[in-house]
mmCIF file of C-alpha atoms in Angstrom:
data_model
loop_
_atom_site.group_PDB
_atom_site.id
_atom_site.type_symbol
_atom_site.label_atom_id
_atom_site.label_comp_id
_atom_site.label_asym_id
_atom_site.label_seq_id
_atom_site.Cartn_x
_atom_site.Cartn_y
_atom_site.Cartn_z
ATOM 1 C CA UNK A 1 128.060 99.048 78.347
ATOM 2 C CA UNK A 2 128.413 96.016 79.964
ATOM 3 C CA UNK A 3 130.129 92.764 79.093
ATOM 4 C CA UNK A 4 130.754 89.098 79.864
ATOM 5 C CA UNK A 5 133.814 87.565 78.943
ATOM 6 C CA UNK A 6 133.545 83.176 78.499
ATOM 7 C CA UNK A 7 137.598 82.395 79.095
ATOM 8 C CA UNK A 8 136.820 78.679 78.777
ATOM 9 C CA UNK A 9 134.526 75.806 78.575
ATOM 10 C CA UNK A 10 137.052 73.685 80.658
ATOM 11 C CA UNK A 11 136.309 73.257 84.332
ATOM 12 C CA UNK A 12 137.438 70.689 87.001
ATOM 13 C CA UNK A 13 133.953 70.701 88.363
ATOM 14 C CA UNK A 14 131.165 67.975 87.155
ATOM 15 C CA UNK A 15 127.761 70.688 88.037
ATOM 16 C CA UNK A 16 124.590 68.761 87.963
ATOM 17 C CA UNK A 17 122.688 71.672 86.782
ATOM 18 C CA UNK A 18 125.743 72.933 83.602
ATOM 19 C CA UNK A 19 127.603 70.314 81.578
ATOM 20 C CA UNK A 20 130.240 72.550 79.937
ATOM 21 C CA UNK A 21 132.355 70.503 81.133
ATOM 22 C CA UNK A 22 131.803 67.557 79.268
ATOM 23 C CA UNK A 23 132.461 70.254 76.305
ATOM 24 C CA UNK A 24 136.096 71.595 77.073
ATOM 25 C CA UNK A 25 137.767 73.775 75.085
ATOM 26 C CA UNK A 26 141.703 73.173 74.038
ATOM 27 C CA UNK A 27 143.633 75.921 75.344
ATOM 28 C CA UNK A 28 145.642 76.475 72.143
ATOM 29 C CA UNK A 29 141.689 77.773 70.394
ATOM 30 C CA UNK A 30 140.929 79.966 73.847
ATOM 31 C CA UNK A 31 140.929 83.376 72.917
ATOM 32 C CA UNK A 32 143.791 85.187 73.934
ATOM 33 C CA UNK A 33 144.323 88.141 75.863
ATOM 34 C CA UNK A 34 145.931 89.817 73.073
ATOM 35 C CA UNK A 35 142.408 90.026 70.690
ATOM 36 C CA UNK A 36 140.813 91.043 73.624
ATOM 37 C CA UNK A 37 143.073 94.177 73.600
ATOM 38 C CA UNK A 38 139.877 95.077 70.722
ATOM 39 C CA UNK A 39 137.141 95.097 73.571
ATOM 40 C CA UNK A 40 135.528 98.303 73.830
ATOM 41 C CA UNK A 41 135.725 100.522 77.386
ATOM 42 C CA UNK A 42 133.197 98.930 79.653
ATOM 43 C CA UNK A 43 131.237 99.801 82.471
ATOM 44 C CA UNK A 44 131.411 96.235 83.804
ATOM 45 C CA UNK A 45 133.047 93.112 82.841
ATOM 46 C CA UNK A 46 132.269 89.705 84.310
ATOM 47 C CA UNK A 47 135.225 87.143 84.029
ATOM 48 C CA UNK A 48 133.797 83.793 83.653
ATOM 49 C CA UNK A 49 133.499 79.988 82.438
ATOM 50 C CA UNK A 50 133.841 77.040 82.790
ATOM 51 C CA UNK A 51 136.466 78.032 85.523
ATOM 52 C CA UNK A 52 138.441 80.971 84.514
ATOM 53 C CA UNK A 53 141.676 79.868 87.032
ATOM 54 C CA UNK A 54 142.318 76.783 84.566
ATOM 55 C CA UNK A 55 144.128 78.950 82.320
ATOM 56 C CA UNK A 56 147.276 79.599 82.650
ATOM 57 C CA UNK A 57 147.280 82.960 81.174
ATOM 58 C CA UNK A 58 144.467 84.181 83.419
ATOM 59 C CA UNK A 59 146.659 86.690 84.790
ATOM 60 C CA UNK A 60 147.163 88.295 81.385
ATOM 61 C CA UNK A 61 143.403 88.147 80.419
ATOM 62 C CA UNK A 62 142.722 90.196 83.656
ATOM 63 C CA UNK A 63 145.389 92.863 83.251
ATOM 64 C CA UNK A 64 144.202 93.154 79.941
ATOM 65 C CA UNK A 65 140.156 93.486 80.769
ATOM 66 C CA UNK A 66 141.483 95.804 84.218
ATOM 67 C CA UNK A 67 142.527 98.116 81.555
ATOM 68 C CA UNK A 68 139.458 98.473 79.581
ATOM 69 C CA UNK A 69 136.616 98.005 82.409
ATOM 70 C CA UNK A 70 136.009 100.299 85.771
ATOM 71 C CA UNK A 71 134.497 97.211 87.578
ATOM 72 C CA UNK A 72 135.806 93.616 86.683
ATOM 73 C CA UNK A 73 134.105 90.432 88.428
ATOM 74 C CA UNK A 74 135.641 86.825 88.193
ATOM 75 C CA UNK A 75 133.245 84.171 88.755
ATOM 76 C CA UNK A 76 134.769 80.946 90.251
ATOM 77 C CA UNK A 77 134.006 77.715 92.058
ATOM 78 C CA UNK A 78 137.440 78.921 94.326
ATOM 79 C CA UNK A 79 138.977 75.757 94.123
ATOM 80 C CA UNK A 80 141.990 77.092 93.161
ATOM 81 C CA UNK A 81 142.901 79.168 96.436
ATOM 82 C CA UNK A 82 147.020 79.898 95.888
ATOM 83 C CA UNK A 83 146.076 80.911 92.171
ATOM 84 C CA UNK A 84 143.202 82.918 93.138
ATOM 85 C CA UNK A 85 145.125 84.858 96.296
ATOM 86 C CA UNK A 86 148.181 85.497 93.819
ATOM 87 C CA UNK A 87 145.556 87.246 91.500
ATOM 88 C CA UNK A 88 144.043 89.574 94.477
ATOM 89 C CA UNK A 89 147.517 90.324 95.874
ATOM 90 C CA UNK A 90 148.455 91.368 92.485
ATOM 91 C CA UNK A 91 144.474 93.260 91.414
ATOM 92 C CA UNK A 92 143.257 94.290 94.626
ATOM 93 C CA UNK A 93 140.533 96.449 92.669
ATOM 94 C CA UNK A 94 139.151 93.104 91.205
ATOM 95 C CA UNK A 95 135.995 91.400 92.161
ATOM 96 C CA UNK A 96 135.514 87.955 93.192
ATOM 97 C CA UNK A 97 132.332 85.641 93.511
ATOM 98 C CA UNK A 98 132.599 82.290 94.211
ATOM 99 C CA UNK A 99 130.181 79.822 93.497
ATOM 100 C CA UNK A 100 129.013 77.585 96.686
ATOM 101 C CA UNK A 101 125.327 75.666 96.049
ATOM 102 C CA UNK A 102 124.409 74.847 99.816
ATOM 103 C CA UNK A 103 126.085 73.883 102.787
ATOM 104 C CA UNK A 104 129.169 70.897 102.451
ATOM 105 C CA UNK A 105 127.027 67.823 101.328
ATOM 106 C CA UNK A 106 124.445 70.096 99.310
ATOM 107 C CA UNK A 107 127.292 71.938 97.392
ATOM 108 C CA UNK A 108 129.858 69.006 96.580
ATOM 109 C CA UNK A 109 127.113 66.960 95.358
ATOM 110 C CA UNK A 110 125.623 69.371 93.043
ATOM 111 C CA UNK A 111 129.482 70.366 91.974
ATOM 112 C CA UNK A 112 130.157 66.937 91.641
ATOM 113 C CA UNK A 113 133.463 68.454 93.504
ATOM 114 C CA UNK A 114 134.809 66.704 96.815
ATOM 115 C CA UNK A 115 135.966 68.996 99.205
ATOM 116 C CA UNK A 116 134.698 71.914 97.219
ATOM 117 C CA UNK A 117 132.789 74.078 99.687
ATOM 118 C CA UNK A 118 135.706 73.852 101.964
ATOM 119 C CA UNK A 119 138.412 74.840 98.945
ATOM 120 C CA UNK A 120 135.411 77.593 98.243
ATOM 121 C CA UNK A 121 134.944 78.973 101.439
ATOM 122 C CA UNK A 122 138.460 78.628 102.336
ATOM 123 C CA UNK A 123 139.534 80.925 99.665
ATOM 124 C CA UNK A 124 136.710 83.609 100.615
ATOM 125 C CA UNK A 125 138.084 83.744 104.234
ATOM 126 C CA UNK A 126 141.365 84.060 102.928
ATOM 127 C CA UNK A 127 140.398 87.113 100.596
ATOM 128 C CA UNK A 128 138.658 88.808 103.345
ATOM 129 C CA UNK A 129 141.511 88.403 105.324
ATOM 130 C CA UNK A 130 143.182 89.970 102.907
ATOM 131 C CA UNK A 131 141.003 92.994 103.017
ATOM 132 C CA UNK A 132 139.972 92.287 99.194
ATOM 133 C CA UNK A 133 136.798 94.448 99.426
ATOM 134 C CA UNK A 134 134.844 93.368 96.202
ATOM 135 C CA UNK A 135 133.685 89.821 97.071
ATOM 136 C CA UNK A 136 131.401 87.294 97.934
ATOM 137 C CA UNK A 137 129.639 84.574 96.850
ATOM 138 C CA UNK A 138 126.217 82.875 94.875
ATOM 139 C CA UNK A 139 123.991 80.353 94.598
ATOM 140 C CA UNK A 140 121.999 78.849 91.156
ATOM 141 C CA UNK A 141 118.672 77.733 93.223
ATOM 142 C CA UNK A 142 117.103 74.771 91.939
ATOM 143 C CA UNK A 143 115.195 71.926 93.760
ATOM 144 C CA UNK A 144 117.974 70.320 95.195
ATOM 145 C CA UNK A 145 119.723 73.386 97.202
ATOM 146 C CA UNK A 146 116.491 75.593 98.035
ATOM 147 C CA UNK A 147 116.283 74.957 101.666
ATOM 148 C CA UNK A 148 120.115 75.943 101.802
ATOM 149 C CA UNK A 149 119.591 79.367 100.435
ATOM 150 C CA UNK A 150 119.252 81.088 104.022
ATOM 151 C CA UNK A 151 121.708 79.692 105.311
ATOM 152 C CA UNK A 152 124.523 80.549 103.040
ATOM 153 C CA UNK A 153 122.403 84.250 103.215
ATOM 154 C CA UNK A 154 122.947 84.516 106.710
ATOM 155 C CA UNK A 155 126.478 83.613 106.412
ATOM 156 C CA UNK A 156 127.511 86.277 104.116
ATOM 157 C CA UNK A 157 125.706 88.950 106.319
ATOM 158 C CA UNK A 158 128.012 87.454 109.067
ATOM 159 C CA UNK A 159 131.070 87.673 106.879
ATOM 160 C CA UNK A 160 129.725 91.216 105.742
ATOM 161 C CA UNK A 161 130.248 89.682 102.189
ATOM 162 C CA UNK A 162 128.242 90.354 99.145
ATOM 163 C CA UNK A 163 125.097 87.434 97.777
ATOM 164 C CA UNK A 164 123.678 87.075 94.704
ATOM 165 C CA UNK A 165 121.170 84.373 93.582
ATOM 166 C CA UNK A 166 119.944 82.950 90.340
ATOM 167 C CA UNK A 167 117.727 80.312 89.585
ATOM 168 C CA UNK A 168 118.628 77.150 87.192
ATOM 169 C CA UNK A 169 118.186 77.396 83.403
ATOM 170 C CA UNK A 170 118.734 75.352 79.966
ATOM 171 C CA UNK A 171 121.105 77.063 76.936
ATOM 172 C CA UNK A 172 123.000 76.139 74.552
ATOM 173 C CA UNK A 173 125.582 77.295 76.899
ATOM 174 C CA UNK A 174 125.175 75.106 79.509
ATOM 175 C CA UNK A 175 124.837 71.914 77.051
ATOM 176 C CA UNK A 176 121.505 71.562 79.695
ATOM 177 C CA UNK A 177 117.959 71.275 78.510
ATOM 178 C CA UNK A 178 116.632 68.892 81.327
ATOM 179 C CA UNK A 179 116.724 71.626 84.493
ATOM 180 C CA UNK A 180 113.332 72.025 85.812
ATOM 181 C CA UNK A 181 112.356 73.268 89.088
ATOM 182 C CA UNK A 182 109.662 71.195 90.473
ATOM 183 C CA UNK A 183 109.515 71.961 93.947
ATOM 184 C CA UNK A 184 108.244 75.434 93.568
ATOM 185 C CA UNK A 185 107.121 75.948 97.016
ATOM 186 C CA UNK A 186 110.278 75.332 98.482
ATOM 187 C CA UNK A 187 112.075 77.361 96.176
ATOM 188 C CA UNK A 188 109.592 80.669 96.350
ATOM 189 C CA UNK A 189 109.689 80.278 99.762
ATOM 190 C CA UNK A 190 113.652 80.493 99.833
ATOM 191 C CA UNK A 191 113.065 83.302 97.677
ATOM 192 C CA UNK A 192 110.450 85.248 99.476
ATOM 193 C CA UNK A 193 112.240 85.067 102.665
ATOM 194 C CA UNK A 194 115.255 86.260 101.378
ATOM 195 C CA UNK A 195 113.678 89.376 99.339
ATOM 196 C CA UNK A 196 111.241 90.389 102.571
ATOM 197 C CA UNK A 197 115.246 89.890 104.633
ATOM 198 C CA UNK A 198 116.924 92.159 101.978
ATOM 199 C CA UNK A 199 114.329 94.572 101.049
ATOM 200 C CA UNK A 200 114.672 95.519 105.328
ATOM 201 C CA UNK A 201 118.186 96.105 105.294
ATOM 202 C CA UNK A 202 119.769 99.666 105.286
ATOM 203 C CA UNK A 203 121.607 98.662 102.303
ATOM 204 C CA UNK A 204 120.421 100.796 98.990
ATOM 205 C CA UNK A 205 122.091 98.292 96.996
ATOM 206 C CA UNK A 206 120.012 95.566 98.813
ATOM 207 C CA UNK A 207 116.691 96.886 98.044
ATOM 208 C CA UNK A 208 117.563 96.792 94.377
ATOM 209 C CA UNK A 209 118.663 92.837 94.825
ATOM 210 C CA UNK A 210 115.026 92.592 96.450
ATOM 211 C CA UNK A 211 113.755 93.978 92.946
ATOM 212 C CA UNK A 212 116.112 91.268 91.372
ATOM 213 C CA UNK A 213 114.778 88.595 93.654
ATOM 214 C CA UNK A 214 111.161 89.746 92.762
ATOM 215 C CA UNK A 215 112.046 89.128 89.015
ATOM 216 C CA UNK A 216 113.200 85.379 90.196
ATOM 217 C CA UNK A 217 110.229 84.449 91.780
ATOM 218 C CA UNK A 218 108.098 85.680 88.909
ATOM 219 C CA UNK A 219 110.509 83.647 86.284
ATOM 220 C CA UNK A 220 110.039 80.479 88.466
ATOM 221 C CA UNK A 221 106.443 81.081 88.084
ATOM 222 C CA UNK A 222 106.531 81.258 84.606
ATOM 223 C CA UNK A 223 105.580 85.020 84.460
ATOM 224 C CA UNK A 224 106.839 87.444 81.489
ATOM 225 C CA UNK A 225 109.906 89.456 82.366
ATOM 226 C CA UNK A 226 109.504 92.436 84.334
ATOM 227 C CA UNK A 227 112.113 94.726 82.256
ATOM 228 C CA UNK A 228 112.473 94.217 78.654
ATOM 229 C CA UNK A 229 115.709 92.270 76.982
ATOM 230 C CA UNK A 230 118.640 94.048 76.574
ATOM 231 C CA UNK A 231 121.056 91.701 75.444
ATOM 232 C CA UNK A 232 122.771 92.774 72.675
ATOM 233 C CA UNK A 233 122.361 96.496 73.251
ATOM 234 C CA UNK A 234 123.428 97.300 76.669
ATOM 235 C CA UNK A 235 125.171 94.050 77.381
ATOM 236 C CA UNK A 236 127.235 91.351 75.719
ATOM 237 C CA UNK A 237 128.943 88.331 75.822
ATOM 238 C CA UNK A 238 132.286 86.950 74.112
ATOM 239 C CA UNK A 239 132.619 83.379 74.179
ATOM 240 C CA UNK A 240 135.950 81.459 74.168
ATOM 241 C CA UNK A 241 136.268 81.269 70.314
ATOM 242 C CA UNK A 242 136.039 84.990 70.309
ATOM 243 C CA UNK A 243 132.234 84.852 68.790
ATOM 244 C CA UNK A 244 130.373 87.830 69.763
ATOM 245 C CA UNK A 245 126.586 87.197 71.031
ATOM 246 C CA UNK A 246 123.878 88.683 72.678
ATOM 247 C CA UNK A 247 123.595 86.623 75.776
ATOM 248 C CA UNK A 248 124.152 83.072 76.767
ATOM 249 C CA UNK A 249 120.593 81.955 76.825
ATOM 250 C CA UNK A 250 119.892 81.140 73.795
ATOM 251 C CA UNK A 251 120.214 78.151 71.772
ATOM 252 C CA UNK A 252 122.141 77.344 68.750
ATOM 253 C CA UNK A 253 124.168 80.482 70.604
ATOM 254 C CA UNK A 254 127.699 80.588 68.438
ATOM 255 C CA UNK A 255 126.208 79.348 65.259
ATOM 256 C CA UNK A 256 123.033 81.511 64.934
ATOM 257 C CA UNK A 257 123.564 84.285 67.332
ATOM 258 C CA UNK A 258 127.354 85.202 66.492
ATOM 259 C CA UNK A 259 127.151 89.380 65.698
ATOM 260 C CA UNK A 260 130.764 88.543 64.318
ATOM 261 C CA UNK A 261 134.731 87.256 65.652
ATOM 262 C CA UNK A 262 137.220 89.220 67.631
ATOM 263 C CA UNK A 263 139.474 87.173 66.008
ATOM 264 C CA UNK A 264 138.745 88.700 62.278
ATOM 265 C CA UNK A 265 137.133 92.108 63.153
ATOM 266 C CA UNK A 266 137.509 94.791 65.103
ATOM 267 C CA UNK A 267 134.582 95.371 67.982
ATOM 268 C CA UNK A 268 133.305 98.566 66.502
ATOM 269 C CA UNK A 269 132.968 96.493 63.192
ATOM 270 C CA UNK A 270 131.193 94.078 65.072
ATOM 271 C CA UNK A 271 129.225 95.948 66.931
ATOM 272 C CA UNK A 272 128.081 98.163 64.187
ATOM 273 C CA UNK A 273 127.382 96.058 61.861
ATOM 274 C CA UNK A 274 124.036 94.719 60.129
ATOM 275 C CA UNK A 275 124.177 90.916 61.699
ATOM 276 C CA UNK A 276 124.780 92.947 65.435
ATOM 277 C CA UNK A 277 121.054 95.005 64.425
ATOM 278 C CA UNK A 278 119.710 92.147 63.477
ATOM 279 C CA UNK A 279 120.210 90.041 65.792
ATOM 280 C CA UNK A 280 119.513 93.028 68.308
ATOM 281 C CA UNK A 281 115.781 92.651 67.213
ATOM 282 C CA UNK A 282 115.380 89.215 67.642
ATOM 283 C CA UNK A 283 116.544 89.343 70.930
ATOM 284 C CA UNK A 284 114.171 91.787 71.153
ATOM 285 C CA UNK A 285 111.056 89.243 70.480
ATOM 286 C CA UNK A 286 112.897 86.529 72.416
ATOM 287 C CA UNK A 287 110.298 84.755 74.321
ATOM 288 C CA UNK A 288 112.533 82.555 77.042
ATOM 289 C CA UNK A 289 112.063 85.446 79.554
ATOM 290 C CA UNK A 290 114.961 84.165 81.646
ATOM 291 C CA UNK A 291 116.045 86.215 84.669
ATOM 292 C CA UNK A 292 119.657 86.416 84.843
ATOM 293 C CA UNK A 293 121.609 89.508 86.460
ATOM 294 C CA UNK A 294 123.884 89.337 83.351
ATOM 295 C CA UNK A 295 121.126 90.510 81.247
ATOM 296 C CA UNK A 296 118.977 92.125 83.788
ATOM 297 C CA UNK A 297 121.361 93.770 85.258
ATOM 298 C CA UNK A 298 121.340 96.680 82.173
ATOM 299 C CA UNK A 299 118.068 96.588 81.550
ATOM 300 C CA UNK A 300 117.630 98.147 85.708
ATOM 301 C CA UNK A 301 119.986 100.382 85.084
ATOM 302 C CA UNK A 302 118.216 101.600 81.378
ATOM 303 C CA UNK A 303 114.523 101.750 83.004
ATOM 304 C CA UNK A 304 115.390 103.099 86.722
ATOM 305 C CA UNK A 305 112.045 103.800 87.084
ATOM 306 C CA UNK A 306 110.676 100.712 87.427
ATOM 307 C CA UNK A 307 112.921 99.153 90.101
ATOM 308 C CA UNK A 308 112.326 102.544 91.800
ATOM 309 C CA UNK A 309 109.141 102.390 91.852
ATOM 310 C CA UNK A 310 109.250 98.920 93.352
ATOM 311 C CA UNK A 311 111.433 99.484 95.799
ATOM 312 C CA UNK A 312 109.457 102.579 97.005
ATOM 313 C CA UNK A 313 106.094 100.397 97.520
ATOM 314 C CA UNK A 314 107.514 97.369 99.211
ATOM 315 C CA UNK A 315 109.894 99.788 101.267
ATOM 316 C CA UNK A 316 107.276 100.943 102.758
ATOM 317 C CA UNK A 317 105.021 97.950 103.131
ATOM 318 C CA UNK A 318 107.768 96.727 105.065
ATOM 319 C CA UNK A 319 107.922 99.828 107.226
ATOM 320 C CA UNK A 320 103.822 98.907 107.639
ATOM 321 C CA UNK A 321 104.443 95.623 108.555
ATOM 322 C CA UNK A 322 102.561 94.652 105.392
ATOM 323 C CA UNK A 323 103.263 91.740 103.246
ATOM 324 C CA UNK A 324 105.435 92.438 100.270
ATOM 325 C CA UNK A 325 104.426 92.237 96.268
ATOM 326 C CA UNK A 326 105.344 89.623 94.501
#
């Protein structure tokens, strides 16, 4: 199983495409890293936000989700570089991806964050020079930071650093229902090239991002998903009020999706219970078909087949020299 854990809705950035932000939480109704002692053992746990480093007890929330997942991930705009080096020094198994939109003008603009690429990239140089294995960096594609996408590609191959790449979206969440990609061309071309560049690699894991990237390009189209919905079954999420939901797509997330609170019940309570099937099922016939590695992530893993079978074909168009599927 497979989990994402929302720390906060407070963040020091102002993101064009997410205005959580202009939703903080307090830090005194954050859940704490002692009810997330109930989280079940996870495959994979994604530390996230808002920006996780605001809290001041992010050291305790990690030690605490360390203990109860074999792969943790903390998502970050790396602004924060001394608190973010004390963590690795002290959890040099941990993950790290920071979040960097484009190059310097591209990125700050988006992030509403001056000096942020430098603070972002600063802090990834550092953790590589720190021999911190598990990190890298990704990009939310939208009209605005498309043409970038390469670039920041090529310079995690240089940096032998992992990529990832979504696409932008409206939730609840996000407090965002105006995000709308309108120069498609430019943003399946971004897409394409870097699918055709990762799909040639010698990197297994790479082909499989190829698959994920294929799954982008047909959610920018407008195309059904190309793995069933998950969320709920193999994944979830735990917001910073301690709700647990399905995914953070949805709208009306915490008041209609909530399968129950860590605050008041145990997980296995939670988890087991009828509002968790129920709300299982209409996930199930959720019609948003986003594309988020979050969700989609699971739902590879669950129907290996498919991926495979992908990955297979387009390996060896490549080989061919034909074009790839999309």
């Amino acid at each position: 199983m497979e989990a994402s854990v929302i720390v906060t809705y407070r963040c020091n950035a102002r993101c064009h495409m997410c205005n959580i932000w202009e939703h903080p939480t307090s830090p005194a109704n954050e859940i704490s890293p002692q009810v997330l002692e109930k989280l079940p053992q996870l495959a994979f746990c994604n530390i996230t936000g808002g920006e996780p480093f605001v809290r001041e007890d992010i050291e305790d929330v990690v030690a605490v989700i360390g203990k109860k997942a074999r792969r943790t991930v903390i998502s970050t705009n790396g602004y924060f570089t001394e608190k973010i080096l004390s963590m690795a020094e002290k959890n040099p198994g941990i993950g790290i991806r920071i979040s960097l939109e484009g190059l310097p003008s591209v990125n700050d603009g988006l992030r509403g964050l001056k000096g942020g690429f430098d603070r972002g990239l600063r802090t990834l140089l550092e953790l590589h020079r720190m021999g911190m294995k598990d990190i890298g960096f990704g990009v939310t594609i939208s009209d605005r930071n498309a043409r970038d996408t390469m670039e920041l590609y090529q310079l995690a191959k240089a940096m032998k650093v992992e990529f990832s790449a979504a696409a932008v979206h409206n939730s609840d969440f996000f407090h965002k229902y105006d995000n709308e990609i309108k120069k498609r061309d430019d943003v399946l071309g971004s897409l394409r090239a870097l699918m055709e560049d990762l799909i040639s690699t010698y990197k297994v894991k790479n082909w499989f991002r190829a698959y994920f990237i294929h799954g982008l390009m047909g959610y920018v189209k407008g195309q059904p998903r190309l793995l069933p919905c998950e969320a709920g079954a193999e994944n979830f999420f735990v917001d910073p009020f301690g709700e647990v939901l399905p995914c953070n797509g949805l709208e009306n997330t915490a008041s209609s999706w909530s399968m129950g609170n860590l605050n008041e019940k145990d997980f296995t309570e939670i988890w087991n219970g009828e509002t968790a099937g129920a709300l299982r099922e209409k996930a199930r016939r959720c019609t948003k078909n986003c594309w988020m590695m979050c969700t989609v992530a699971p739902a590879m893993k669950k129907h290996i087949t498919v991926p495979l079978a992908w990955v297979a074909a387009n390996k060896a168009k490549r080989m061919l020299g034909m074009r790839l599927g999309t």
